[in-house]
Amino acid sequence: MVYHKLINDLDLIKPSSNDTKIIMNSSTITPTNRSLSLILLFAATLFTSAGLMFVLQPMFGKILLPLLGGSPAVWNTCMVFYQSILFLGYLYAHFLSTRQTPHRQILIHIGVILLSFLALPVALHGDISPPTDSNPTFWLLKVLLLSIGLPFFVVSTTAPLIQKWFANVGHHTSHDPYYLYAASNTGSLIALLSYPFVLEPNIGLANQKTYWSIGFVLLALLIAGCAFTVWKAQQAKDVVEDIENQDDELSIMTKLHWLALAFVPSSLLLGLTTFISTDIASVPLLWIIPLTLYLLTFILVFSKWHDRIHPLMVNLQPIVLLPFIAYSFINPAVLPYWVDLGLHLTAFFLAVMVCHGELARLRPSTKHLTNYYLIMSFAGMLGGMFNTFVAPFIFNAVYEYPLMIIAALLLRPGLKASIGSTKTEWLKQLILPILLIIIGLLIFFNIDDLPQYLDTLGVGLILLAGLTYAFRAQPITLALLTGILIFFTFGLHGLLSNTLYQERTFFGVLSVRETMLTNEQGQPEKYREFYHGTTKHGAQRLGANDSRTPLTYFSRPGPIGQLFSEYDKANENWVVGIVGLGAGTLTCYAKPKQDWTFYELDPLVVDVASNPTYFTYISQCNPKMAMKVGDARLSLEKEPAQKFDLFVIDAFSSDSIPTHLLTQEAIKLYFDKIKPNGILVLHITNRHLALKNVLSDHAKQLQLSALIQEFKPQGDIPLVVATDWVVMAKSPETLDVLRKSQLGNWQKLPITFDAKSWTDDFTNIVTIWK
């Protein structure tokens, strides 16, 4: 369907303005009988290549997961590898197409493809045991290079090289092959949506690797077909254009402009993805929506509709800016989260459409095609590195997101005219932003009781947001006004915030908030909450009589409290292991003779929970407990067999659950480390995922006894919340105490039918959505 529509649109595709210098003979601009097959061949090659790239990245990530765990350092290293190889692929395509004749290009590239077959079928190669006594980053890079380096490199070269080849085949659209980029991005988009919803739910990793390798061979055949077409075209001398004289050399300003137009959307994509999961909603696979919109923009701006769509997007962007600033930043609490999410996604889509639309409008002639794509690739890599390695260290919140919104406004059409303005024009563009900055500083530093003026300030900010539309033709003024409004709003929110602490790591944004509750006596009382993004990981009352009381999911009336109560007489000398520290709430169930070990992935969580300035559970209840930082599954493998009497997994309450902790292999590992009469406890409270279905299948397949309690608090007890827990044991007798408990309603796990077992080879969260 994609190709059919692409072919129907051929006669309507307009070349860029830069193409007027290209000199071609009549045979080049006259459609030939092979027009249909040529476009199908080249489009299919680009489509297949992009699809393989977007499938390989999540697939190989899942392959590595059991070896290295869920540390973000692993994923960051993988992303650096992918982006670096992609850039090298574009660099190779650029030098190959500009330094070699078409015939030599074909021979060299075929040699590279044949060499890449040595890495098939795709699998882990080299030493697959990560180092235990040193940082595994270089080991991971080596494994990635040996395992998928060559195939991924070949896939990375395809988009620029195949389009460059198409420019040399003598087709009547060869002078402007950029529309083929739509086929590449369509392949990326379909692969992106297919992997979590089609491939992952139905195909295990072993078969995925096989099918991907077959797809790579198919790609090699398609590239060979393209190469054969180019070879014949060169022999027949179909193309007589003088490539060296198409146009002048590119200026440094043109290259920097391309770089900015590609960098900002790349950074904006990652910034929005982090922002919505941190500040709006924590929902599985939500990251797919921004990436889908991002890829869609490339499809649209390089299509025949570009000349009509681009002006529309430019005009719509400042219109959407008013409600976006007014409601998403100035007063976000007014809207339901899904409306707020819709505003952010709409503003993001328009910003990226404008940037990518400018990028498409400024595309060069085919002489500079590979240079153009090389700069785009480099900018994308820089954007990813900025958000991954720079922003978390210099910002304690996701500030790169609004910064890139402002940068996108700066890149609107008209920037060049603004920069080239006279000093008087510059002053006119800057005078209003400067006045607003002065007024803002006066408000902050001269009004003592600022909160009582909030309504007035809010109305004023909304009116100023409306004023931004008047400057839609002046990118500098529009961007500066928007930046002042957004960051002035951040300042107001900061003054009124109840946030005591906020810090950002690779794992996300951690915060400690202080708020009020009404206690049992009807009196207001302060308490503190620990958040990771929008997910609460613990809370503590501050009163001296209540500070040792476990709260939220871990309350004494709840399932975990019932367990410690029922086994109170038998657990004096228990060895306890717990995955997930949170605020350290569970430590207040500890007894003096017990041996407790916590496994926590994020070092900052350990710092916050151990700091009595924020939470005192650990300092009051169990200050001598052991703490092991790192992926729990990897850490647990080093423990002796049959060590624990009780092992608790508390790692599944957020949207991004560590699936490798919930596979059959993981459950077997836990029971290897638990004593024969020991108990495995899993906290499965989750807003979106029915994890009990996975555990029910594990209990059946591994012949384990299992009970579940879906707890609902009776009455209005402060900070005692609904929560779901599962207990598992090798013997049913071990759980008899809970089965007969009068404290709560423990039941057998529900029976699941036609469920596919989660293993290290297969996991899929789509099938367990609530």
PDB file of N, CA, C and O in Angstrom, residues 297-349:
ATOM      1  N   THR A 297       6.675  12.707  11.205  1.00  0.00           N
ATOM      2  CA  THR A 297       7.052  14.007  10.641  1.00  0.00           C
ATOM      3  C   THR A 297       7.984  13.847   9.450  1.00  0.00           C
ATOM      4  O   THR A 297       7.856  14.574   8.453  1.00  0.00           O
ATOM      5  N   PHE A 298       8.908  12.905   9.516  1.00  0.00           N
ATOM      6  CA  PHE A 298       9.810  12.672   8.384  1.00  0.00           C
ATOM      7  C   PHE A 298       9.032  12.197   7.162  1.00  0.00           C
ATOM      8  O   PHE A 298       9.331  12.591   6.026  1.00  0.00           O
ATOM      9  N   ILE A 299       8.058  11.326   7.384  1.00  0.00           N
ATOM     10  CA  ILE A 299       7.247  10.824   6.272  1.00  0.00           C
ATOM     11  C   ILE A 299       6.503  11.973   5.600  1.00  0.00           C
ATOM     12  O   ILE A 299       6.444  12.067   4.363  1.00  0.00           O
ATOM     13  N   LEU A 300       5.954  12.877   6.412  1.00  0.00           N
ATOM     14  CA  LEU A 300       5.148  13.967   5.862  1.00  0.00           C
ATOM     15  C   LEU A 300       5.998  15.029   5.170  1.00  0.00           C
ATOM     16  O   LEU A 300       5.661  15.500   4.080  1.00  0.00           O
ATOM     17  N   VAL A 301       7.117  15.422   5.801  1.00  0.00           N
ATOM     18  CA  VAL A 301       7.874  16.544   5.233  1.00  0.00           C
ATOM     19  C   VAL A 301       8.625  16.156   3.962  1.00  0.00           C
ATOM     20  O   VAL A 301       8.956  17.035   3.153  1.00  0.00           O
ATOM     21  N   PHE A 302       8.887  14.866   3.753  1.00  0.00           N
ATOM     22  CA  PHE A 302       9.553  14.448   2.530  1.00  0.00           C
ATOM     23  C   PHE A 302       8.566  13.864   1.511  1.00  0.00           C
ATOM     24  O   PHE A 302       8.964  13.160   0.585  1.00  0.00           O
ATOM     25  N   SER A 303       7.278  14.150   1.706  1.00  0.00           N
ATOM     26  CA  SER A 303       6.257  13.682   0.775  1.00  0.00           C
ATOM     27  C   SER A 303       5.899  14.794  -0.207  1.00  0.00           C
ATOM     28  O   SER A 303       6.387  15.925  -0.112  1.00  0.00           O
ATOM     29  N   LYS A 304       4.975  14.510  -1.116  1.00  0.00           N
ATOM     30  CA  LYS A 304       4.538  15.497  -2.107  1.00  0.00           C
ATOM     31  C   LYS A 304       3.731  16.624  -1.473  1.00  0.00           C
ATOM     32  O   LYS A 304       3.547  17.682  -2.060  1.00  0.00           O
ATOM     33  N   TRP A 305       3.246  16.386  -0.248  1.00  0.00           N
ATOM     34  CA  TRP A 305       2.396  17.391   0.407  1.00  0.00           C
ATOM     35  C   TRP A 305       3.216  18.452   1.154  1.00  0.00           C
ATOM     36  O   TRP A 305       2.626  19.317   1.800  1.00  0.00           O
ATOM     37  N   HIS A 306       4.520  18.356   1.088  1.00  0.00           N
ATOM     38  CA  HIS A 306       5.349  19.230   1.920  1.00  0.00           C
ATOM     39  C   HIS A 306       5.032  20.711   1.721  1.00  0.00           C
ATOM     40  O   HIS A 306       4.906  21.472   2.689  1.00  0.00           O
ATOM     41  N   ASP A 307       4.896  21.145   0.456  1.00  0.00           N
ATOM     42  CA  ASP A 307       4.705  22.562   0.185  1.00  0.00           C
ATOM     43  C   ASP A 307       3.399  23.097   0.762  1.00  0.00           C
ATOM     44  O   ASP A 307       3.277  24.295   1.019  1.00  0.00           O
ATOM     45  N   ARG A 308       2.407  22.205   0.951  1.00  0.00           N
ATOM     46  CA  ARG A 308       1.142  22.634   1.548  1.00  0.00           C
ATOM     47  C   ARG A 308       1.148  22.461   3.066  1.00  0.00           C
ATOM     48  O   ARG A 308       0.550  23.254   3.795  1.00  0.00           O
ATOM     49  N   ILE A 309       1.817  21.420   3.540  1.00  0.00           N
ATOM     50  CA  ILE A 309       1.798  21.133   4.978  1.00  0.00           C
ATOM     51  C   ILE A 309       2.670  22.103   5.760  1.00  0.00           C
ATOM     52  O   ILE A 309       2.277  22.581   6.833  1.00  0.00           O
ATOM     53  N   HIS A 310       3.840  22.422   5.226  1.00  0.00           N
ATOM     54  CA  HIS A 310       4.801  23.214   6.001  1.00  0.00           C
ATOM     55  C   HIS A 310       4.256  24.588   6.400  1.00  0.00           C
ATOM     56  O   HIS A 310       4.350  24.960   7.582  1.00  0.00           O
ATOM     57  N   PRO A 311       3.672  25.357   5.482  1.00  0.00           N
ATOM     58  CA  PRO A 311       3.106  26.658   5.922  1.00  0.00           C
ATOM     59  C   PRO A 311       2.001  26.487   6.964  1.00  0.00           C
ATOM     60  O   PRO A 311       1.880  27.316   7.880  1.00  0.00           O
ATOM     61  N   LEU A 312       1.216  25.426   6.832  1.00  0.00           N
ATOM     62  CA  LEU A 312       0.148  25.170   7.803  1.00  0.00           C
ATOM     63  C   LEU A 312       0.724  24.919   9.194  1.00  0.00           C
ATOM     64  O   LEU A 312       0.228  25.444  10.204  1.00  0.00           O
ATOM     65  N   MET A 313       1.775  24.116   9.269  1.00  0.00           N
ATOM     66  CA  MET A 313       2.405  23.827  10.561  1.00  0.00           C
ATOM     67  C   MET A 313       3.025  25.086  11.171  1.00  0.00           C
ATOM     68  O   MET A 313       2.930  25.313  12.381  1.00  0.00           O
ATOM     69  N   VAL A 314       3.644  25.885  10.336  1.00  0.00           N
ATOM     70  CA  VAL A 314       4.251  27.126  10.816  1.00  0.00           C
ATOM     71  C   VAL A 314       3.184  28.046  11.401  1.00  0.00           C
ATOM     72  O   VAL A 314       3.399  28.703  12.433  1.00  0.00           O
ATOM     73  N   ASN A 315       2.008  28.099  10.778  1.00  0.00           N
ATOM     74  CA  ASN A 315       0.928  28.959  11.270  1.00  0.00           C
ATOM     75  C   ASN A 315       0.247  28.387  12.508  1.00  0.00           C
ATOM     76  O   ASN A 315      -0.201  29.144  13.385  1.00  0.00           O
ATOM     77  N   LEU A 316       0.148  27.067  12.597  1.00  0.00           N
ATOM     78  CA  LEU A 316      -0.530  26.444  13.730  1.00  0.00           C
ATOM     79  C   LEU A 316       0.305  26.497  15.005  1.00  0.00           C
ATOM     80  O   LEU A 316      -0.244  26.569  16.109  1.00  0.00           O
ATOM     81  N   GLN A 317       1.628  26.448  14.873  1.00  0.00           N
ATOM     82  CA  GLN A 317       2.490  26.353  16.053  1.00  0.00           C
ATOM     83  C   GLN A 317       2.247  27.471  17.067  1.00  0.00           C
ATOM     84  O   GLN A 317       2.039  27.188  18.256  1.00  0.00           O
ATOM     85  N   PRO A 318       2.229  28.746  16.681  1.00  0.00           N
ATOM     86  CA  PRO A 318       1.984  29.793  17.698  1.00  0.00           C
ATOM     87  C   PRO A 318       0.554  29.797  18.233  1.00  0.00           C
ATOM     88  O   PRO A 318       0.311  30.275  19.339  1.00  0.00           O
ATOM     89  N   ILE A 319      -0.398  29.254  17.459  1.00  0.00           N
ATOM     90  CA  ILE A 319      -1.782  29.178  17.944  1.00  0.00           C
ATOM     91  C   ILE A 319      -1.882  28.174  19.087  1.00  0.00           C
ATOM     92  O   ILE A 319      -2.511  28.428  20.118  1.00  0.00           O
ATOM     93  N   VAL A 320      -1.237  27.022  18.926  1.00  0.00           N
ATOM     94  CA  VAL A 320      -1.256  25.980  19.959  1.00  0.00           C
ATOM     95  C   VAL A 320      -0.424  26.399  21.162  1.00  0.00           C
ATOM     96  O   VAL A 320      -0.650  25.937  22.284  1.00  0.00           O
ATOM     97  N   LEU A 321       0.524  27.308  20.932  1.00  0.00           N
ATOM     98  CA  LEU A 321       1.420  27.731  22.012  1.00  0.00           C
ATOM     99  C   LEU A 321       0.660  28.342  23.193  1.00  0.00           C
ATOM    100  O   LEU A 321       1.033  28.144  24.352  1.00  0.00           O
ATOM    101  N   LEU A 322      -0.432  29.068  22.913  1.00  0.00           N
ATOM    102  CA  LEU A 322      -1.182  29.729  23.987  1.00  0.00           C
ATOM    103  C   LEU A 322      -1.779  28.724  24.975  1.00  0.00           C
ATOM    104  O   LEU A 322      -1.469  28.788  26.177  1.00  0.00           O
ATOM    105  N   PRO A 323      -2.644  27.790  24.543  1.00  0.00           N
ATOM    106  CA  PRO A 323      -3.162  26.828  25.524  1.00  0.00           C
ATOM    107  C   PRO A 323      -2.078  25.929  26.100  1.00  0.00           C
ATOM    108  O   PRO A 323      -2.168  25.491  27.246  1.00  0.00           O
ATOM    109  N   PHE A 324      -1.047  25.666  25.311  1.00  0.00           N
ATOM    110  CA  PHE A 324       0.044  24.809  25.791  1.00  0.00           C
ATOM    111  C   PHE A 324       0.743  25.437  26.996  1.00  0.00           C
ATOM    112  O   PHE A 324       0.919  24.805  28.039  1.00  0.00           O
ATOM    113  N   ILE A 325       1.133  26.709  26.869  1.00  0.00           N
ATOM    114  CA  ILE A 325       1.808  27.387  27.985  1.00  0.00           C
ATOM    115  C   ILE A 325       0.839  27.616  29.136  1.00  0.00           C
ATOM    116  O   ILE A 325       1.154  27.382  30.307  1.00  0.00           O
ATOM    117  N   ALA A 326      -0.387  28.045  28.798  1.00  0.00           N
ATOM    118  CA  ALA A 326      -1.348  28.426  29.828  1.00  0.00           C
ATOM    119  C   ALA A 326      -1.723  27.252  30.722  1.00  0.00           C
ATOM    120  O   ALA A 326      -1.819  27.402  31.942  1.00  0.00           O
ATOM    121  N   TYR A 327      -1.936  26.091  30.120  1.00  0.00           N
ATOM    122  CA  TYR A 327      -2.446  24.974  30.901  1.00  0.00           C
ATOM    123  C   TYR A 327      -1.384  23.933  31.258  1.00  0.00           C
ATOM    124  O   TYR A 327      -1.438  23.326  32.318  1.00  0.00           O
ATOM    125  N   SER A 328      -0.436  23.712  30.372  1.00  0.00           N
ATOM    126  CA  SER A 328       0.552  22.666  30.642  1.00  0.00           C
ATOM    127  C   SER A 328       1.684  23.139  31.544  1.00  0.00           C
ATOM    128  O   SER A 328       2.342  22.327  32.185  1.00  0.00           O
ATOM    129  N   PHE A 329       1.908  24.444  31.600  1.00  0.00           N
ATOM    130  CA  PHE A 329       2.981  24.960  32.455  1.00  0.00           C
ATOM    131  C   PHE A 329       2.464  25.881  33.556  1.00  0.00           C
ATOM    132  O   PHE A 329       2.817  25.728  34.717  1.00  0.00           O
ATOM    133  N   ILE A 330       1.596  26.841  33.189  1.00  0.00           N
ATOM    134  CA  ILE A 330       1.143  27.807  34.190  1.00  0.00           C
ATOM    135  C   ILE A 330       0.191  27.168  35.195  1.00  0.00           C
ATOM    136  O   ILE A 330       0.321  27.361  36.406  1.00  0.00           O
ATOM    137  N   ASN A 331      -0.776  26.389  34.710  1.00  0.00           N
ATOM    138  CA  ASN A 331      -1.768  25.802  35.621  1.00  0.00           C
ATOM    139  C   ASN A 331      -2.103  24.378  35.202  1.00  0.00           C
ATOM    140  O   ASN A 331      -3.222  24.082  34.782  1.00  0.00           O
ATOM    141  N   PRO A 332      -1.142  23.438  35.295  1.00  0.00           N
ATOM    142  CA  PRO A 332      -1.372  22.084  34.792  1.00  0.00           C
ATOM    143  C   PRO A 332      -2.411  21.305  35.573  1.00  0.00           C
ATOM    144  O   PRO A 332      -2.978  20.341  35.057  1.00  0.00           O
ATOM    145  N   ALA A 333      -2.670  21.669  36.824  1.00  0.00           N
ATOM    146  CA  ALA A 333      -3.605  20.899  37.653  1.00  0.00           C
ATOM    147  C   ALA A 333      -5.048  21.028  37.187  1.00  0.00           C
ATOM    148  O   ALA A 333      -5.908  20.252  37.591  1.00  0.00           O
ATOM    149  N   VAL A 334      -5.349  22.031  36.354  1.00  0.00           N
ATOM    150  CA  VAL A 334      -6.724  22.267  35.909  1.00  0.00           C
ATOM    151  C   VAL A 334      -7.216  21.148  35.002  1.00  0.00           C
ATOM    152  O   VAL A 334      -8.401  20.788  35.007  1.00  0.00           O
ATOM    153  N   LEU A 335      -6.331  20.565  34.213  1.00  0.00           N
ATOM    154  CA  LEU A 335      -6.725  19.614  33.179  1.00  0.00           C
ATOM    155  C   LEU A 335      -6.543  18.168  33.621  1.00  0.00           C
ATOM    156  O   LEU A 335      -5.630  17.859  34.388  1.00  0.00           O
ATOM    157  N   PRO A 336      -7.379  17.254  33.104  1.00  0.00           N
ATOM    158  CA  PRO A 336      -7.108  15.823  33.281  1.00  0.00           C
ATOM    159  C   PRO A 336      -5.767  15.482  32.633  1.00  0.00           C
ATOM    160  O   PRO A 336      -5.354  16.136  31.665  1.00  0.00           O
ATOM    161  N   TYR A 337      -5.119  14.426  33.141  1.00  0.00           N
ATOM    162  CA  TYR A 337      -3.768  14.133  32.650  1.00  0.00           C
ATOM    163  C   TYR A 337      -3.752  13.824  31.166  1.00  0.00           C
ATOM    164  O   TYR A 337      -2.804  14.148  30.458  1.00  0.00           O
ATOM    165  N   TRP A 338      -4.852  13.223  30.643  1.00  0.00           N
ATOM    166  CA  TRP A 338      -4.850  12.843  29.224  1.00  0.00           C
ATOM    167  C   TRP A 338      -4.983  14.071  28.324  1.00  0.00           C
ATOM    168  O   TRP A 338      -4.458  14.086  27.207  1.00  0.00           O
ATOM    169  N   VAL A 339      -5.654  15.134  28.807  1.00  0.00           N
ATOM    170  CA  VAL A 339      -5.723  16.381  28.036  1.00  0.00           C
ATOM    171  C   VAL A 339      -4.363  17.075  28.073  1.00  0.00           C
ATOM    172  O   VAL A 339      -3.877  17.586  27.051  1.00  0.00           O
ATOM    173  N   ASP A 340      -3.748  17.097  29.256  1.00  0.00           N
ATOM    174  CA  ASP A 340      -2.412  17.670  29.393  1.00  0.00           C
ATOM    175  C   ASP A 340      -1.430  16.941  28.485  1.00  0.00           C
ATOM    176  O   ASP A 340      -0.617  17.561  27.778  1.00  0.00           O
ATOM    177  N   LEU A 341      -1.503  15.605  28.475  1.00  0.00           N
ATOM    178  CA  LEU A 341      -0.649  14.802  27.600  1.00  0.00           C
ATOM    179  C   LEU A 341      -0.896  15.152  26.141  1.00  0.00           C
ATOM    180  O   LEU A 341       0.052  15.292  25.352  1.00  0.00           O
ATOM    181  N   GLY A 342      -2.169  15.323  25.778  1.00  0.00           N
ATOM    182  CA  GLY A 342      -2.497  15.676  24.394  1.00  0.00           C
ATOM    183  C   GLY A 342      -1.919  17.017  23.983  1.00  0.00           C
ATOM    184  O   GLY A 342      -1.437  17.178  22.845  1.00  0.00           O
ATOM    185  N   LEU A 343      -1.933  17.996  24.894  1.00  0.00           N
ATOM    186  CA  LEU A 343      -1.346  19.308  24.591  1.00  0.00           C
ATOM    187  C   LEU A 343       0.158  19.194  24.361  1.00  0.00           C
ATOM    188  O   LEU A 343       0.703  19.797  23.425  1.00  0.00           O
ATOM    189  N   HIS A 344       0.831  18.440  25.229  1.00  0.00           N
ATOM    190  CA  HIS A 344       2.283  18.275  25.076  1.00  0.00           C
ATOM    191  C   HIS A 344       2.611  17.579  23.754  1.00  0.00           C
ATOM    192  O   HIS A 344       3.548  17.986  23.045  1.00  0.00           O
ATOM    193  N   LEU A 345       1.866  16.550  23.427  1.00  0.00           N
ATOM    194  CA  LEU A 345       2.125  15.807  22.188  1.00  0.00           C
ATOM    195  C   LEU A 345       1.848  16.678  20.963  1.00  0.00           C
ATOM    196  O   LEU A 345       2.575  16.618  19.973  1.00  0.00           O
ATOM    197  N   THR A 346       0.784  17.494  21.027  1.00  0.00           N
ATOM    198  CA  THR A 346       0.464  18.378  19.898  1.00  0.00           C
ATOM    199  C   THR A 346       1.550  19.428  19.709  1.00  0.00           C
ATOM    200  O   THR A 346       2.000  19.678  18.578  1.00  0.00           O
ATOM    201  N   ALA A 347       1.964  20.054  20.808  1.00  0.00           N
ATOM    202  CA  ALA A 347       3.029  21.064  20.713  1.00  0.00           C
ATOM    203  C   ALA A 347       4.327  20.437  20.211  1.00  0.00           C
ATOM    204  O   ALA A 347       5.050  21.037  19.407  1.00  0.00           O
ATOM    205  N   PHE A 348       4.625  19.234  20.683  1.00  0.00           N
ATOM    206  CA  PHE A 348       5.825  18.516  20.228  1.00  0.00           C
ATOM    207  C   PHE A 348       5.747  18.230  18.729  1.00  0.00           C
ATOM    208  O   PHE A 348       6.704  18.486  17.986  1.00  0.00           O
ATOM    209  N   PHE A 349       4.609  17.716  18.278  1.00  0.00           N
ATOM    210  CA  PHE A 349       4.445  17.367  16.867  1.00  0.00           C
ATOM    211  C   PHE A 349       4.628  18.598  15.979  1.00  0.00           C
ATOM    212  O   PHE A 349       5.331  18.542  14.959  1.00  0.00           O
TER     213      PHE A 349
END
